[in-house]
Each structure stands twice: as structure tokens, then as C-alpha cells.
Short mmCIF file of C-alpha atoms in Angstrom, two decimals:
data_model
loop_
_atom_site.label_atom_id
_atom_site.label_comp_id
_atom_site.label_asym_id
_atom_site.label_seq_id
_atom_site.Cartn_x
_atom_site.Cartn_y
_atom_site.Cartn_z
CA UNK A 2 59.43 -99.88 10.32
CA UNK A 3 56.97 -97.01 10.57
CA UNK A 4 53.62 -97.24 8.21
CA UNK A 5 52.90 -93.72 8.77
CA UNK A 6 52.31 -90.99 5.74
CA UNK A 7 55.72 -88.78 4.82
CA UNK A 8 55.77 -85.63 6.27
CA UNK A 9 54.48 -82.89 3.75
CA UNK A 10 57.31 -80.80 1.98
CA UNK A 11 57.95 -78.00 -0.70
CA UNK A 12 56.97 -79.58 -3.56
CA UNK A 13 57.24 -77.28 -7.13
CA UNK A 14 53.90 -77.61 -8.97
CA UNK A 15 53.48 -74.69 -11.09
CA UNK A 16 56.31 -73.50 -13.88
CA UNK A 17 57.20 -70.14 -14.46
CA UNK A 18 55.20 -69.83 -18.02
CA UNK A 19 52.05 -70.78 -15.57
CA UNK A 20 52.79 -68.13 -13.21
CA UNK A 21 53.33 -65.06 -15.53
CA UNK A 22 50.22 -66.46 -17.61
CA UNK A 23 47.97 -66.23 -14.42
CA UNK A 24 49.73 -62.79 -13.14
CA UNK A 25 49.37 -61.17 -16.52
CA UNK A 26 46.07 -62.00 -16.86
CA UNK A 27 45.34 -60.47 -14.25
CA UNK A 28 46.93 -57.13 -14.67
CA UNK A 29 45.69 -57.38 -18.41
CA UNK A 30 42.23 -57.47 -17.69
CA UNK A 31 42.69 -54.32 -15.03
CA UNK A 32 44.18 -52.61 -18.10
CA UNK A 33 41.57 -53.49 -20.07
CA UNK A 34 38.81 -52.22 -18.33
CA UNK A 35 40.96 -49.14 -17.38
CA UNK A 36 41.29 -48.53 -21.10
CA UNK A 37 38.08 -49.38 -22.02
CA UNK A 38 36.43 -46.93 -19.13
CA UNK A 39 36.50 -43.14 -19.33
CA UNK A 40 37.66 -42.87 -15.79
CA UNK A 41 41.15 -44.61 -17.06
CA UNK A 42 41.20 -42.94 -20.55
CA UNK A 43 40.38 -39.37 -18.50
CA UNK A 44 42.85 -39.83 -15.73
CA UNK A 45 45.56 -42.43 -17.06
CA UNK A 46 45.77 -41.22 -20.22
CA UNK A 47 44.45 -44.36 -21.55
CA UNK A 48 43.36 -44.93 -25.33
CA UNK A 49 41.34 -47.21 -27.02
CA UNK A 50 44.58 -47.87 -28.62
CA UNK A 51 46.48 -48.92 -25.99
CA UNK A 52 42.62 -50.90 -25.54
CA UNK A 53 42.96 -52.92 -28.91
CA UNK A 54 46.32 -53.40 -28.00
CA UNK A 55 45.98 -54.65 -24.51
CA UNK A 56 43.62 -57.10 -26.21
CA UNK A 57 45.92 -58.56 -29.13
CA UNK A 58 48.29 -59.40 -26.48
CA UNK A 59 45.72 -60.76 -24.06
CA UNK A 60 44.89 -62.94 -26.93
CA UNK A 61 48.13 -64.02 -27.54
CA UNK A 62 48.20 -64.97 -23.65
CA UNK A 63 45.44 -67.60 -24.62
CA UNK A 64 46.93 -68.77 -27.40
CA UNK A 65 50.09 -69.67 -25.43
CA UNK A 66 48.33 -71.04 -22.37
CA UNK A 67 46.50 -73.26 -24.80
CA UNK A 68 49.72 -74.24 -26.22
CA UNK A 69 51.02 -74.76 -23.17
CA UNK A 70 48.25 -77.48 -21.84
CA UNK A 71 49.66 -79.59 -24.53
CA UNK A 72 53.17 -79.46 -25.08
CA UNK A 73 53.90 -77.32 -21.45
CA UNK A 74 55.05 -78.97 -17.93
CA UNK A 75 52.78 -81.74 -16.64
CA UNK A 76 50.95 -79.69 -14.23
CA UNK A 77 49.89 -76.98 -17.07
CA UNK A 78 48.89 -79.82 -19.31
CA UNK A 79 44.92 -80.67 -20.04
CA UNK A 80 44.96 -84.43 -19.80
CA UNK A 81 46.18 -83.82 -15.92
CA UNK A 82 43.65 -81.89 -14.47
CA UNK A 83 40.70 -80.89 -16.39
CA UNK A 84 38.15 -83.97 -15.51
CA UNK A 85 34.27 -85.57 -16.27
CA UNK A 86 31.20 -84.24 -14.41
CA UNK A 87 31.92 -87.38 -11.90
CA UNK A 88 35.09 -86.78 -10.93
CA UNK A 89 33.82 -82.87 -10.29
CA UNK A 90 31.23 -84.33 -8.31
CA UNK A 91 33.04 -86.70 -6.40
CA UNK A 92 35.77 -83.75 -5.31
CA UNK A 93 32.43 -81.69 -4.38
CA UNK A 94 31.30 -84.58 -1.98
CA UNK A 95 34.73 -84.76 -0.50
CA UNK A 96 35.64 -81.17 -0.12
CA UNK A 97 31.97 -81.04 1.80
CA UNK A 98 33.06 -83.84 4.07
CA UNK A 99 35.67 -82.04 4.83
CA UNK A 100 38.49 -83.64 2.81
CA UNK A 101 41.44 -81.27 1.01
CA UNK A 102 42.92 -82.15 -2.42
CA UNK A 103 46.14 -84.11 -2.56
CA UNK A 104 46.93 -83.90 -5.83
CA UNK A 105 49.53 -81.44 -7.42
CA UNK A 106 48.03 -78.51 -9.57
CA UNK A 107 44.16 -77.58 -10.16
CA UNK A 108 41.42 -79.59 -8.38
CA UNK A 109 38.91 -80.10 -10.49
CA UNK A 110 36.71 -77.41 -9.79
CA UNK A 111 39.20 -75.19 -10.39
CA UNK A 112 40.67 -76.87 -13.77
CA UNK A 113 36.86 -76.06 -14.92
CA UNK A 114 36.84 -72.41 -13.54
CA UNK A 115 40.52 -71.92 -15.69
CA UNK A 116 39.08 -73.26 -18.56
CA UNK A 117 35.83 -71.15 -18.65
CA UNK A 118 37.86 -67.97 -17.78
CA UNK A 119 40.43 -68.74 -20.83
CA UNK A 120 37.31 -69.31 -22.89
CA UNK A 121 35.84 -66.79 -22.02
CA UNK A 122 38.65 -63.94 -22.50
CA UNK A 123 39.36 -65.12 -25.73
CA UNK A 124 36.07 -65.05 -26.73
CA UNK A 125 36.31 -61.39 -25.81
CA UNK A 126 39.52 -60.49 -27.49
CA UNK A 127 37.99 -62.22 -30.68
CA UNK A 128 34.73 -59.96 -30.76
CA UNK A 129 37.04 -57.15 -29.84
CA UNK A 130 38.23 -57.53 -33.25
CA UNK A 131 34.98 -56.89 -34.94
CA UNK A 132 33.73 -53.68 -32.40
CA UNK A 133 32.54 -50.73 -33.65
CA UNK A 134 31.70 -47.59 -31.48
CA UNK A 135 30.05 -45.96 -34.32
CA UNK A 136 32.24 -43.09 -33.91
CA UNK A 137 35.78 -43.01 -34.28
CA UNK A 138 37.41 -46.52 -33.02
CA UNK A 139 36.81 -49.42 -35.37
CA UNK A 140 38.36 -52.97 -34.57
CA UNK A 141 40.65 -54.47 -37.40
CA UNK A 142 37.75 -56.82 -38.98
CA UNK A 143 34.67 -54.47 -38.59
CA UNK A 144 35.35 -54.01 -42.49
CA UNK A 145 34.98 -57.79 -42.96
CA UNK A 146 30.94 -58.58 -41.34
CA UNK A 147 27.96 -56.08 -42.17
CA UNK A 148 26.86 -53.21 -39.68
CA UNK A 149 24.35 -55.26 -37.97
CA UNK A 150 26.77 -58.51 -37.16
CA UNK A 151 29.69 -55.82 -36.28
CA UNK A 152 26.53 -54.15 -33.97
CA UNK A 153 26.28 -57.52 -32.36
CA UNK A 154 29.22 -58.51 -31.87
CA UNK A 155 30.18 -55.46 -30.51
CA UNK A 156 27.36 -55.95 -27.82
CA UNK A 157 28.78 -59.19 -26.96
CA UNK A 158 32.00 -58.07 -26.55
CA UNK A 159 31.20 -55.42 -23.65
CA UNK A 160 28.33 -57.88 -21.86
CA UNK A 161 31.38 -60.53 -21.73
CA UNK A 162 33.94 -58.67 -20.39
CA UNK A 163 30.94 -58.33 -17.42
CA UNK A 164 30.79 -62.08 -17.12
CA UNK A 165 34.35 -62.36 -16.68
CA UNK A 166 34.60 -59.69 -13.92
CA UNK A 167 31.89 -61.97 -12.30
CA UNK A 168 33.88 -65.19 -12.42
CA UNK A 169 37.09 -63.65 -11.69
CA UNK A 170 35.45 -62.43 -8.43
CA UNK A 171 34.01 -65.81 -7.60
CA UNK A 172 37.77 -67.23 -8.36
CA UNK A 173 39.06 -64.80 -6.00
CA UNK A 174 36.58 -65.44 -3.23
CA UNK A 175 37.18 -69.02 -3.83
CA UNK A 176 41.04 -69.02 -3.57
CA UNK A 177 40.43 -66.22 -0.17
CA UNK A 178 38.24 -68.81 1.22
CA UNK A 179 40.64 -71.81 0.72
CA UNK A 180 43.30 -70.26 2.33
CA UNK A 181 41.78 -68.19 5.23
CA UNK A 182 38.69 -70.84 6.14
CA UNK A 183 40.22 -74.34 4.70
CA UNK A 184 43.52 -73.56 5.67
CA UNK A 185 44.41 -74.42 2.18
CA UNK A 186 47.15 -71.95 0.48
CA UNK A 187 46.76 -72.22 -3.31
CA UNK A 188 47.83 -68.78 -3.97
CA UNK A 189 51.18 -68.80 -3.08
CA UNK A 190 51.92 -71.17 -5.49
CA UNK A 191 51.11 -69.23 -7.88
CA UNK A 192 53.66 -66.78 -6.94
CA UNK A 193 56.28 -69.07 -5.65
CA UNK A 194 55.56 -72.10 -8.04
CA UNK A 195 56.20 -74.66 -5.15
CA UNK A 196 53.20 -76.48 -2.79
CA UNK A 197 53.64 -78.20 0.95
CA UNK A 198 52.99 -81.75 -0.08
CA UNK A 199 53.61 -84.89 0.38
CA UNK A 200 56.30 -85.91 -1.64
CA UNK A 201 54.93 -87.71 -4.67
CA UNK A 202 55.96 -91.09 -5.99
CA UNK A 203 56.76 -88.93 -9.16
CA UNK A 204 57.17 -85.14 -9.31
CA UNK A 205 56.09 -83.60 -12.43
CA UNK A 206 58.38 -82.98 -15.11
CA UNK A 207 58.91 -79.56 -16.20
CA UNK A 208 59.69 -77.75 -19.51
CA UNK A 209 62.64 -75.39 -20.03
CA UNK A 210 61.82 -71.57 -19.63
CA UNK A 211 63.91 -71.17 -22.84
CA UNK A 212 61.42 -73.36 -24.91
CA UNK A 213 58.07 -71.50 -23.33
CA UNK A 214 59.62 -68.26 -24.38
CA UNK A 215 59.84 -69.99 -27.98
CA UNK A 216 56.52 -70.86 -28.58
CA UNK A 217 55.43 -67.54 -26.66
CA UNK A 218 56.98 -65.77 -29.35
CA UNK A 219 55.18 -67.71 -31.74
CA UNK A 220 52.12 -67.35 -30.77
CA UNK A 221 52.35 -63.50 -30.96
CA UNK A 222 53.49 -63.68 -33.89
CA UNK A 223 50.79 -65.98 -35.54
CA UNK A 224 48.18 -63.05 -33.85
CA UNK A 225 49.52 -60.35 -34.67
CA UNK A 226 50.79 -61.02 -38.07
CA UNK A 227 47.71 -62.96 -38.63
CA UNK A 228 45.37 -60.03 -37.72
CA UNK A 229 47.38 -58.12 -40.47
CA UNK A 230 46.62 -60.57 -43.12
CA UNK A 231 43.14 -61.08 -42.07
CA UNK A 232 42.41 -57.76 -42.20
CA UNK A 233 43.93 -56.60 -44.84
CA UNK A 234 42.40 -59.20 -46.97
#
């Protein structure tokens, strides 16, 4: 009887709520900067109303995905993948000695990258809400802080959108360099939702599409009917 390691196979990892999160993201944040640029408001026709609305939705993306890493399939879960500073470092040390990951999902450099970018945009959709540009567009809460907090915060809100441009590109690099120079595919997942593996003992267990939908809808509901209240309060 042969000791030797099962031959790898397709093996799903990522669930369809996972997939259109990470794909809309991305074309949500091309739309935003479009929108929020005068080269896409002069020659797409874009507004800074189809800006403030590109952001309530981007914010209701969080919201799910948030959702999502505790009530959504194992893989999109927090307590599977996001990890301490020593089991970062210890992936670090192995990746450099020229190990892969064999786990299912985000390695744990790129649990931390997720995380920061998902901060990070909502962060930005959240200031959004307060930006002024002194002229004619107003987000819903400017009415709610003074001039000189809506000022700031309207500062921070354009400066962050920078930083995430940054670590998208170092995301992108990363996953190019994985699959071109490690020989390690964790793009197609994304599109595909299924890994070459070796079969685990246990493969994850995965929530209906029919129940992400659900709570989808309730999260855009809670922002945008929530932004109504606040504001109008």
C-alpha cells in the first residue's frame, strides 16, 4: 500500500458571494475614480452623482463581505484565515524557503492585505458621506459636523482613495507574481471558485447563493435607508 501524497485535484474554495464581492470591487473602485476625475465626468458622462452613488453601494459591498466572514461559507469566514503576527511570519519564512501554501483560501499575507483593503474602502465610503467641494456637491451628512471637520474629512477622503490605489497595485503585483514566477494560480479561483489541491480530509462547507442574496439585500437596505434617517435627522 502506497504512502505517497494524493494527487492534487479541482478542489472549490471560493463561493460565488466571494467572487462577485472581489470582481465588483474592482470595477467599483474604476468607477469611482472615473466619476470622481474630470477625465470620466468630461468624456463618460460621469457625475458626482453617479460618484455618491457608486459609493453607497461600494459600502454596502463591505457591509456584506463583513457579514459574510461570519455567517458566509468557511473559506469567506474570519476565524479561517485571518491569523497572529507569528503565523504571518512563519508563512513569510516558508514562502522564502521556497515552500507554497497548502491550505484552501487566503494565506495569511493575503487574509491581512483583504482586510486592510475592506478597511480601508469603507473608511472611504464613510468620509464620502461627510465631503464637501465647497461648490455645488455636498455628501448626505456634511449638514451634521461643522465646516472645518466636513474640510477634513473631506481631505481624508481623497488622500485615501490614493492609498487604496497603492495597495490594490501591490495586490495585483502580488497575485501576477504568484502565478507567473511561483507558479502559483490564485487568480483563477477567483473567477472559477475551484483550486488544484490536494483533496482535503474535509472540504469546506458552503452557504446557499439564495441566503447570500438575502442578507445582500439587507445590507443595502440598512445603508441606504439608514443614510436617509441619518441624514435627515
Amino acid at each position: 500500500m502506497s504512502d505517497s501524497p494524493s494527487a492534487p485535484a479541482r478542489v472549490p474554495v471560493w463561493d460565488w458571494p466571494v467572487r462577485i464581492f472581489h470582481w465588483g470591487i474592482v470595477v467599483l473602485l474604476a468607477l469611482l475614480y472615473l466619476s470622481g476625475h474630470s477625465w470620466g465626468q468630461e468624456n463618460l458622462h460621469l457625475t458626482m452623482a453617479h460618484h455618491m452613488f457608486l459609493g453607497k453601494l461600494a459600502l454596502t459591498f463591505i457591509v456584506f463581505r463583513v457579514l459574510w466572514g461570519f455567517v458566509g461559507s468557511d473559506t469567506a469566514r474570519f476565524a479561517n484565515f485571518l491569523k497572529g503576527p507569528s503565523a504571518v511570519l512563519a508563512y513569510l519564512r516558508h514562502v522564502k524557503a521556497g515552500g507554497a501554501f497548502t491550505g484552501l483560501g487566503h494565506n495569511p499575507l493575503g487574509a491581512l492585505m483583504m482586510v486592510a483593503l475592506m478597511g480601508l474602502i469603507g473608511l472611504t465610503a464613510i468620509t464620502g458621506l461627510f465631503t464637501t467641494d465647497d461648490i455645488m456637491t455636498d455628501g448626505p451628512f456634511v449638514h451634521l459636523v461643522s465646516a472645518a471637520t466636513a474640510e477634513t474629512l473631506s481631505w481624508i477622503h481623497r488622500n485615501l482613495f490614493d492609498v487604496i490605489l497603492i495597495l490594490a497595485s501591490v495586490h495585483i503585483a502580488a497575485a501576477l507574481f504568484y502565478k507567473f514566477v511561483r507558479k502559483d494560480d490564485i487568480i483563477t479561483p477567483m473567477i472559477t471558485g475551484y483550486e488544484s489541491k490536494v483533496i482535503p480530509a474535509k472540504e469546506p462547507h458552503f452557504v446557499s447563493e439564495s441566503t447570500a442574496l438575502n442578507w445582500f439585500l439587507a445590507c443595502a437596505v440598512i445603508v441606504w435607508v439608514g443614510i436617509r434617517l441619518i441624514a435627515g435627522a
